[in-house]
Short mmCIF file of C-alpha atoms in Angstrom, two decimals:
data_model
loop_
_atom_site.label_atom_id
_atom_site.label_comp_id
_atom_site.label_asym_id
_atom_site.label_seq_id
_atom_site.Cartn_x
_atom_site.Cartn_y
_atom_site.Cartn_z
CA MET A 1 -99.86 23.98 15.80
CA THR A 2 -98.56 26.22 18.58
CA THR A 3 -95.25 25.19 20.20
CA ILE A 4 -95.04 25.31 23.98
CA ALA A 5 -91.67 24.98 25.68
CA VAL A 6 -91.46 23.79 29.29
CA ALA A 7 -88.25 24.62 31.11
CA GLY A 8 -87.53 22.09 33.81
CA GLY A 9 -90.03 19.70 32.34
CA THR A 10 -88.40 16.43 33.36
CA GLY A 11 -89.69 16.40 36.95
CA GLY A 12 -91.97 18.00 39.51
CA VAL A 13 -94.45 20.63 38.32
CA GLY A 14 -92.77 20.86 34.93
CA LYS A 15 -93.33 17.16 34.19
CA THR A 16 -96.99 17.60 35.16
CA PHE A 17 -97.35 20.40 32.62
CA VAL A 18 -95.70 18.21 29.95
CA GLU A 19 -98.02 15.33 30.62
CA MET A 20 -101.11 17.49 30.46
CA LEU A 21 -99.94 19.31 27.29
CA GLU A 22 -99.31 15.97 25.57
CA LYS A 23 -102.86 14.90 26.30
CA GLN A 24 -104.30 17.84 24.41
CA ASN A 25 -102.99 16.78 21.00
CA LYS A 26 -103.12 20.47 19.96
CA PHE A 27 -99.60 21.64 20.92
CA ARG A 28 -96.06 20.85 19.92
CA VAL A 29 -94.23 20.32 23.20
CA VAL A 30 -90.53 21.12 23.70
CA VAL A 31 -88.89 20.29 27.04
CA LEU A 32 -85.91 22.43 27.93
CA SER A 33 -83.37 20.78 30.20
CA ARG A 34 -79.91 21.64 31.41
CA GLY A 35 -78.80 18.04 31.32
CA ALA A 36 -78.71 15.73 28.35
CA PRO A 37 -82.13 14.09 28.01
CA LYS A 38 -82.28 10.38 28.80
CA GLN A 39 -83.69 8.02 26.23
CA ASN A 40 -86.64 7.05 28.43
CA ASP A 41 -87.57 10.72 29.05
CA ALA A 42 -89.50 10.78 25.82
CA SER A 43 -92.98 9.92 27.10
CA SER A 44 -94.47 11.02 23.81
CA THR A 45 -92.96 10.58 20.31
CA SER A 46 -94.11 14.13 19.48
CA THR A 47 -92.36 15.74 22.44
CA LEU A 48 -88.88 17.10 21.82
CA TYR A 49 -86.37 17.08 24.64
CA LEU A 50 -83.82 19.74 24.14
CA GLN A 51 -80.63 20.40 26.09
CA VAL A 52 -79.99 24.07 26.76
CA ASP A 53 -77.22 26.15 28.31
CA TYR A 54 -78.93 28.60 30.60
CA ASP A 55 -75.76 30.65 30.70
CA ASP A 56 -75.87 31.27 26.95
CA ILE A 57 -78.69 33.70 26.12
CA SER A 58 -77.81 33.90 22.44
CA ALA A 59 -77.85 30.14 21.99
CA MET A 60 -81.21 29.82 23.80
CA THR A 61 -82.68 32.52 21.56
CA LYS A 62 -81.62 30.61 18.50
CA GLN A 63 -83.09 27.32 19.86
CA LEU A 64 -86.43 29.00 20.68
CA GLU A 65 -86.56 30.48 17.15
CA GLN A 66 -85.40 27.26 15.50
CA HIS A 67 -88.28 25.33 17.14
CA ASN A 68 -90.76 28.20 16.67
CA VAL A 69 -91.58 28.34 20.36
CA HIS A 70 -94.52 30.65 21.01
CA THR A 71 -94.96 30.27 24.77
CA VAL A 72 -92.46 29.29 27.48
CA ILE A 73 -93.62 27.78 30.74
CA SER A 74 -90.78 27.93 33.26
CA ALA A 75 -90.83 25.34 36.02
CA ILE A 76 -87.21 25.93 37.03
CA GLY A 77 -86.87 25.47 40.80
CA LEU A 78 -85.77 28.83 42.14
CA ILE A 79 -83.69 27.61 45.02
CA SER A 80 -80.50 29.62 44.56
CA GLU A 81 -78.90 32.61 42.84
CA GLU A 82 -77.76 30.19 40.08
CA THR A 83 -81.23 28.87 39.32
CA SER A 84 -82.68 32.34 39.51
CA ARG A 85 -80.10 33.54 36.98
CA SER A 86 -81.05 30.61 34.74
CA GLN A 87 -84.67 31.81 34.60
CA LEU A 88 -83.66 35.43 34.11
CA ASN A 89 -81.47 34.40 31.15
CA LEU A 90 -84.34 32.35 29.74
CA ILE A 91 -86.63 35.41 29.94
CA GLU A 92 -84.02 37.51 28.10
CA ALA A 93 -83.70 34.78 25.43
CA ALA A 94 -87.49 34.58 25.03
CA ASP A 95 -87.73 38.33 24.73
CA LYS A 96 -85.14 38.35 21.96
CA SER A 97 -86.68 35.35 20.16
CA LYS A 98 -88.71 36.40 17.11
CA SER A 99 -91.12 33.50 17.61
CA THR A 100 -91.78 33.79 21.35
CA ALA A 101 -94.59 36.01 22.58
CA ARG A 102 -95.62 34.63 26.01
CA PHE A 103 -93.90 33.53 29.23
CA ILE A 104 -95.12 31.93 32.44
CA PRO A 105 -92.49 32.33 35.17
CA SER A 106 -91.80 29.75 37.78
CA GLU A 107 -93.86 30.82 40.80
CA PHE A 108 -96.68 28.34 41.51
CA SER A 109 -97.36 29.29 45.11
CA PHE A 110 -98.69 32.45 46.81
CA ILE A 111 -98.46 36.04 45.52
CA GLN A 112 -94.89 37.16 46.16
CA THR A 113 -94.61 40.78 47.21
CA GLU A 114 -91.84 43.07 48.39
CA ASP A 115 -93.26 43.43 51.89
CA LEU A 116 -92.78 39.68 52.43
CA LEU A 117 -88.98 39.79 51.88
CA ALA A 118 -88.51 40.02 55.65
CA VAL A 119 -90.43 36.73 56.01
CA ASP A 120 -88.73 34.99 53.09
CA PRO A 121 -85.66 36.68 51.54
CA SER A 122 -85.70 34.19 48.59
CA ILE A 123 -88.82 35.98 47.35
CA LYS A 124 -86.39 38.30 45.62
CA PHE A 125 -85.88 35.54 42.96
CA TRP A 126 -89.54 35.76 41.93
CA LEU A 127 -89.65 39.56 42.12
CA ASN A 128 -86.54 39.84 39.91
CA ALA A 129 -88.25 37.68 37.31
CA VAL A 130 -91.39 39.81 37.34
CA GLU A 131 -89.35 43.01 37.07
CA LEU A 132 -87.57 41.67 33.99
CA LEU A 133 -90.85 40.47 32.40
CA LYS A 134 -92.43 43.89 32.94
CA ALA A 135 -89.53 45.51 31.09
CA SER A 136 -89.76 43.00 28.24
CA SER A 137 -92.11 42.78 25.27
CA LEU A 138 -93.43 39.41 26.46
CA ILE A 139 -96.96 38.78 27.59
CA TYR A 140 -96.87 37.04 30.92
CA THR A 141 -99.00 35.75 33.80
CA ARG A 142 -98.02 34.60 37.28
CA VAL A 143 -99.62 31.30 38.26
CA ILE A 144 -100.86 31.28 41.82
CA PRO A 145 -102.31 27.89 43.04
CA GLY A 146 -101.53 28.35 46.75
CA PHE A 147 -100.30 25.17 48.47
CA PHE A 148 -100.18 21.98 46.48
CA MET A 149 -102.82 19.53 47.61
CA ASP A 150 -100.72 16.60 46.46
CA TYR A 151 -98.79 16.51 49.73
CA TRP A 152 -101.77 15.28 51.73
CA GLY A 153 -102.67 12.59 49.17
CA MET A 154 -99.30 10.87 48.91
CA PRO A 155 -98.68 8.05 48.20
CA HIS A 156 -102.20 7.38 46.96
CA VAL A 157 -102.59 10.16 44.36
CA LYS A 158 -100.72 10.58 41.12
CA THR A 159 -98.10 13.27 41.50
CA ASN A 160 -94.63 14.24 40.28
CA LEU A 161 -93.77 16.11 43.49
CA GLN A 162 -91.31 14.74 45.99
CA PRO A 163 -92.92 13.53 49.28
CA TYR A 164 -92.84 16.02 52.15
CA SER A 165 -94.92 16.64 55.28
CA PHE A 166 -96.56 19.94 56.06
CA GLY A 167 -98.58 20.47 59.17
CA VAL A 168 -100.64 17.31 59.26
CA ASP A 169 -98.91 13.98 58.55
CA ILE A 170 -101.69 11.54 57.93
CA SER A 171 -99.59 8.33 57.76
CA SER A 172 -98.10 8.84 61.29
CA ARG A 173 -101.32 10.30 62.81
CA LYS A 174 -99.32 13.30 63.97
CA ALA A 175 -99.62 17.02 63.39
CA ALA A 176 -97.38 20.00 64.00
CA ILE A 177 -99.55 23.06 63.35
CA PRO A 178 -98.41 26.67 63.17
CA GLY A 179 -100.31 29.29 65.15
CA ASP A 180 -103.86 28.44 66.21
CA GLY A 181 -104.48 26.33 63.10
CA ASN A 182 -107.19 28.64 61.81
CA ASP A 183 -105.26 30.44 59.07
CA VAL A 184 -106.92 29.97 55.68
CA ILE A 185 -104.87 27.97 53.20
CA CYS A 186 -105.90 27.84 49.51
CA MET A 187 -104.66 24.73 47.85
CA THR A 188 -104.76 23.02 44.44
CA TYR A 189 -103.91 19.66 42.99
CA THR A 190 -101.03 20.00 40.51
CA TYR A 191 -102.85 18.31 37.63
CA ASP A 192 -105.85 20.59 38.12
CA MET A 193 -103.58 23.63 38.10
CA ALA A 194 -101.93 22.49 34.89
CA GLN A 195 -105.31 21.84 33.30
CA TYR A 196 -106.49 25.41 34.02
CA ILE A 197 -103.28 27.00 32.82
CA ILE A 198 -103.48 25.04 29.58
CA LYS A 199 -106.99 26.43 29.10
CA ALA A 200 -105.54 29.88 29.69
CA LEU A 201 -103.17 29.37 26.75
CA ASP A 202 -106.17 30.00 24.48
CA LEU A 203 -107.05 33.35 26.10
CA ASP A 204 -106.33 36.46 24.06
CA GLU A 205 -105.25 38.39 27.15
CA TRP A 206 -103.63 37.26 30.34
CA PRO A 207 -104.11 38.87 33.79
CA GLU A 208 -100.97 39.49 35.79
CA PHE A 209 -102.11 36.83 38.24
CA SER A 210 -103.79 33.58 37.17
CA ILE A 211 -105.18 32.18 40.41
CA VAL A 212 -106.35 28.59 40.69
CA VAL A 213 -107.96 27.33 43.91
CA GLY A 214 -108.98 23.76 44.42
CA ASP A 215 -110.12 24.26 48.01
CA GLN A 216 -109.90 26.63 50.98
CA VAL A 217 -109.22 24.98 54.30
CA THR A 218 -107.36 25.47 57.60
CA TYR A 219 -104.94 23.07 59.25
CA ASN A 220 -107.58 22.44 61.91
CA GLN A 221 -110.05 21.46 59.22
CA ILE A 222 -107.55 19.10 57.58
CA LEU A 223 -106.85 17.56 60.96
CA GLY A 224 -110.56 17.21 61.70
CA MET A 225 -111.28 15.52 58.37
CA ALA A 226 -108.36 13.13 58.79
CA GLU A 227 -109.41 12.16 62.31
CA GLU A 228 -113.03 11.65 61.27
CA ILE A 229 -112.23 9.56 58.21
CA LEU A 230 -109.65 7.40 60.03
CA GLY A 231 -111.59 7.18 63.25
CA GLU A 232 -108.43 8.03 65.25
CA LYS A 233 -107.21 10.98 67.26
CA PHE A 234 -103.88 12.51 66.16
CA ASP A 235 -100.96 13.50 68.36
CA VAL A 236 -101.11 17.31 67.82
CA THR A 237 -98.63 20.04 68.64
CA TYR A 238 -99.37 23.77 68.12
CA ASP A 239 -96.44 26.10 67.65
CA SER A 240 -97.11 29.61 68.91
CA ILE A 241 -96.28 32.69 66.77
CA GLU A 242 -93.53 33.53 69.28
CA GLN A 243 -91.96 30.07 68.72
CA ILE A 244 -92.25 30.46 64.98
CA GLU A 245 -90.61 33.88 65.02
CA LYS A 246 -87.67 32.38 66.94
CA GLY A 247 -87.44 29.36 64.62
CA ASN A 248 -88.26 27.06 67.50
CA VAL A 249 -90.76 24.91 65.56
CA THR A 250 -91.91 21.33 65.63
CA ASN A 251 -91.12 19.24 62.56
CA PRO A 252 -93.89 16.88 61.55
CA PRO A 253 -92.72 13.31 60.79
CA MET A 254 -91.02 13.33 57.38
CA PRO A 255 -90.65 10.71 54.67
CA SER A 256 -87.37 8.79 54.83
CA ASP A 257 -84.42 9.53 52.48
CA LEU A 258 -85.32 13.18 51.93
CA GLY A 259 -81.65 14.09 51.90
CA TYR A 260 -82.13 17.02 54.33
CA SER A 261 -80.48 17.45 57.73
CA GLU A 262 -82.68 17.97 60.79
CA GLU A 263 -81.48 21.61 60.83
CA GLU A 264 -82.54 22.12 57.23
CA LEU A 265 -85.94 20.56 57.87
CA THR A 266 -86.47 22.89 60.83
CA GLU A 267 -85.50 25.91 58.72
CA LEU A 268 -88.02 24.95 56.05
CA THR A 269 -90.78 24.18 58.59
CA ALA A 270 -90.15 27.59 60.24
CA LEU A 271 -90.28 29.34 56.88
CA VAL A 272 -93.55 27.69 55.82
CA SER A 273 -95.01 28.34 59.30
CA ARG A 274 -94.15 32.05 59.04
CA LEU A 275 -95.82 32.24 55.68
CA VAL A 276 -98.97 30.46 56.87
CA VAL A 277 -99.44 32.67 59.92
CA ASN A 278 -98.85 35.75 57.76
CA GLY A 279 -101.88 34.69 55.72
CA VAL A 280 -100.13 34.50 52.36
CA PHE A 281 -102.05 31.34 51.33
CA ASP A 282 -105.46 33.04 51.72
CA LEU A 283 -105.64 34.05 48.04
CA PRO A 284 -107.83 36.81 46.59
CA GLU A 285 -111.10 36.02 44.89
CA GLU A 286 -110.24 38.14 41.84
CA ASN A 287 -108.74 36.54 38.68
CA ARG A 288 -109.52 32.97 39.74
CA LEU A 289 -109.47 30.85 36.58
CA ASN A 290 -111.95 28.47 38.21
CA GLU A 291 -114.66 31.12 37.89
CA LEU A 292 -113.56 32.29 34.45
CA PHE A 293 -113.84 28.85 32.85
CA LEU A 294 -117.15 28.10 34.56
CA LYS A 295 -118.78 30.94 32.63
#
């Protein structure tokens, strides 16, 4: 039975991968976590929750070998230099591990490229991981699902993501849309993404990009569907590209208790708006796992 390790598997996307892997009954699942695992974290008696020190490459290598980990799925949130270094160290440990052959880095968004650094400087975290993987002996693939569909289904759909509002906030009947609202956004439900990636674990070869697309829509289409289904018109604001470039954006209504200041929310809204109007969520047709597994 192949052993799959999920780094950052106690919440968010990582937890979704763990839940879906457990359902397969064909993998041994190891969850890697910086903190000591809580007793109630063990959702399956067969899943092992393992505390790791991401600063100690040698120790992680030994742990991967001790548990015969074949594939690592990283769901570490790359939000800082520290978390980026954690993933880079994990890649090094996996490369040194005699049992580990494959690695999925934490990406789970659009295709990060060097030319987008001016739009989002934090893209360097993803690019650094890819550079290290290319120099390693590991087989890897970058998972590209576009935007997560979950955000427009909360609180009515099952999800491990934290609530957040992007563009169209259905509960408040308000929308703050970047540009003209006609930029194409590819999006995928997290559980569908995990299901396709688990199917890809059985492939002999991996493409550099494993693209999963649940739907292709625009903000205007999301808005139109919401208004039609609810039978209500929304209060809509469109932010021009000039506004977006200056960071003068409109925040959609946000869930309470997010823990962000208004300034932080504006910065994130401006960032996502810049990405949307730059077309990064209009994903290529090539290497879509949807098509591969329909054959």
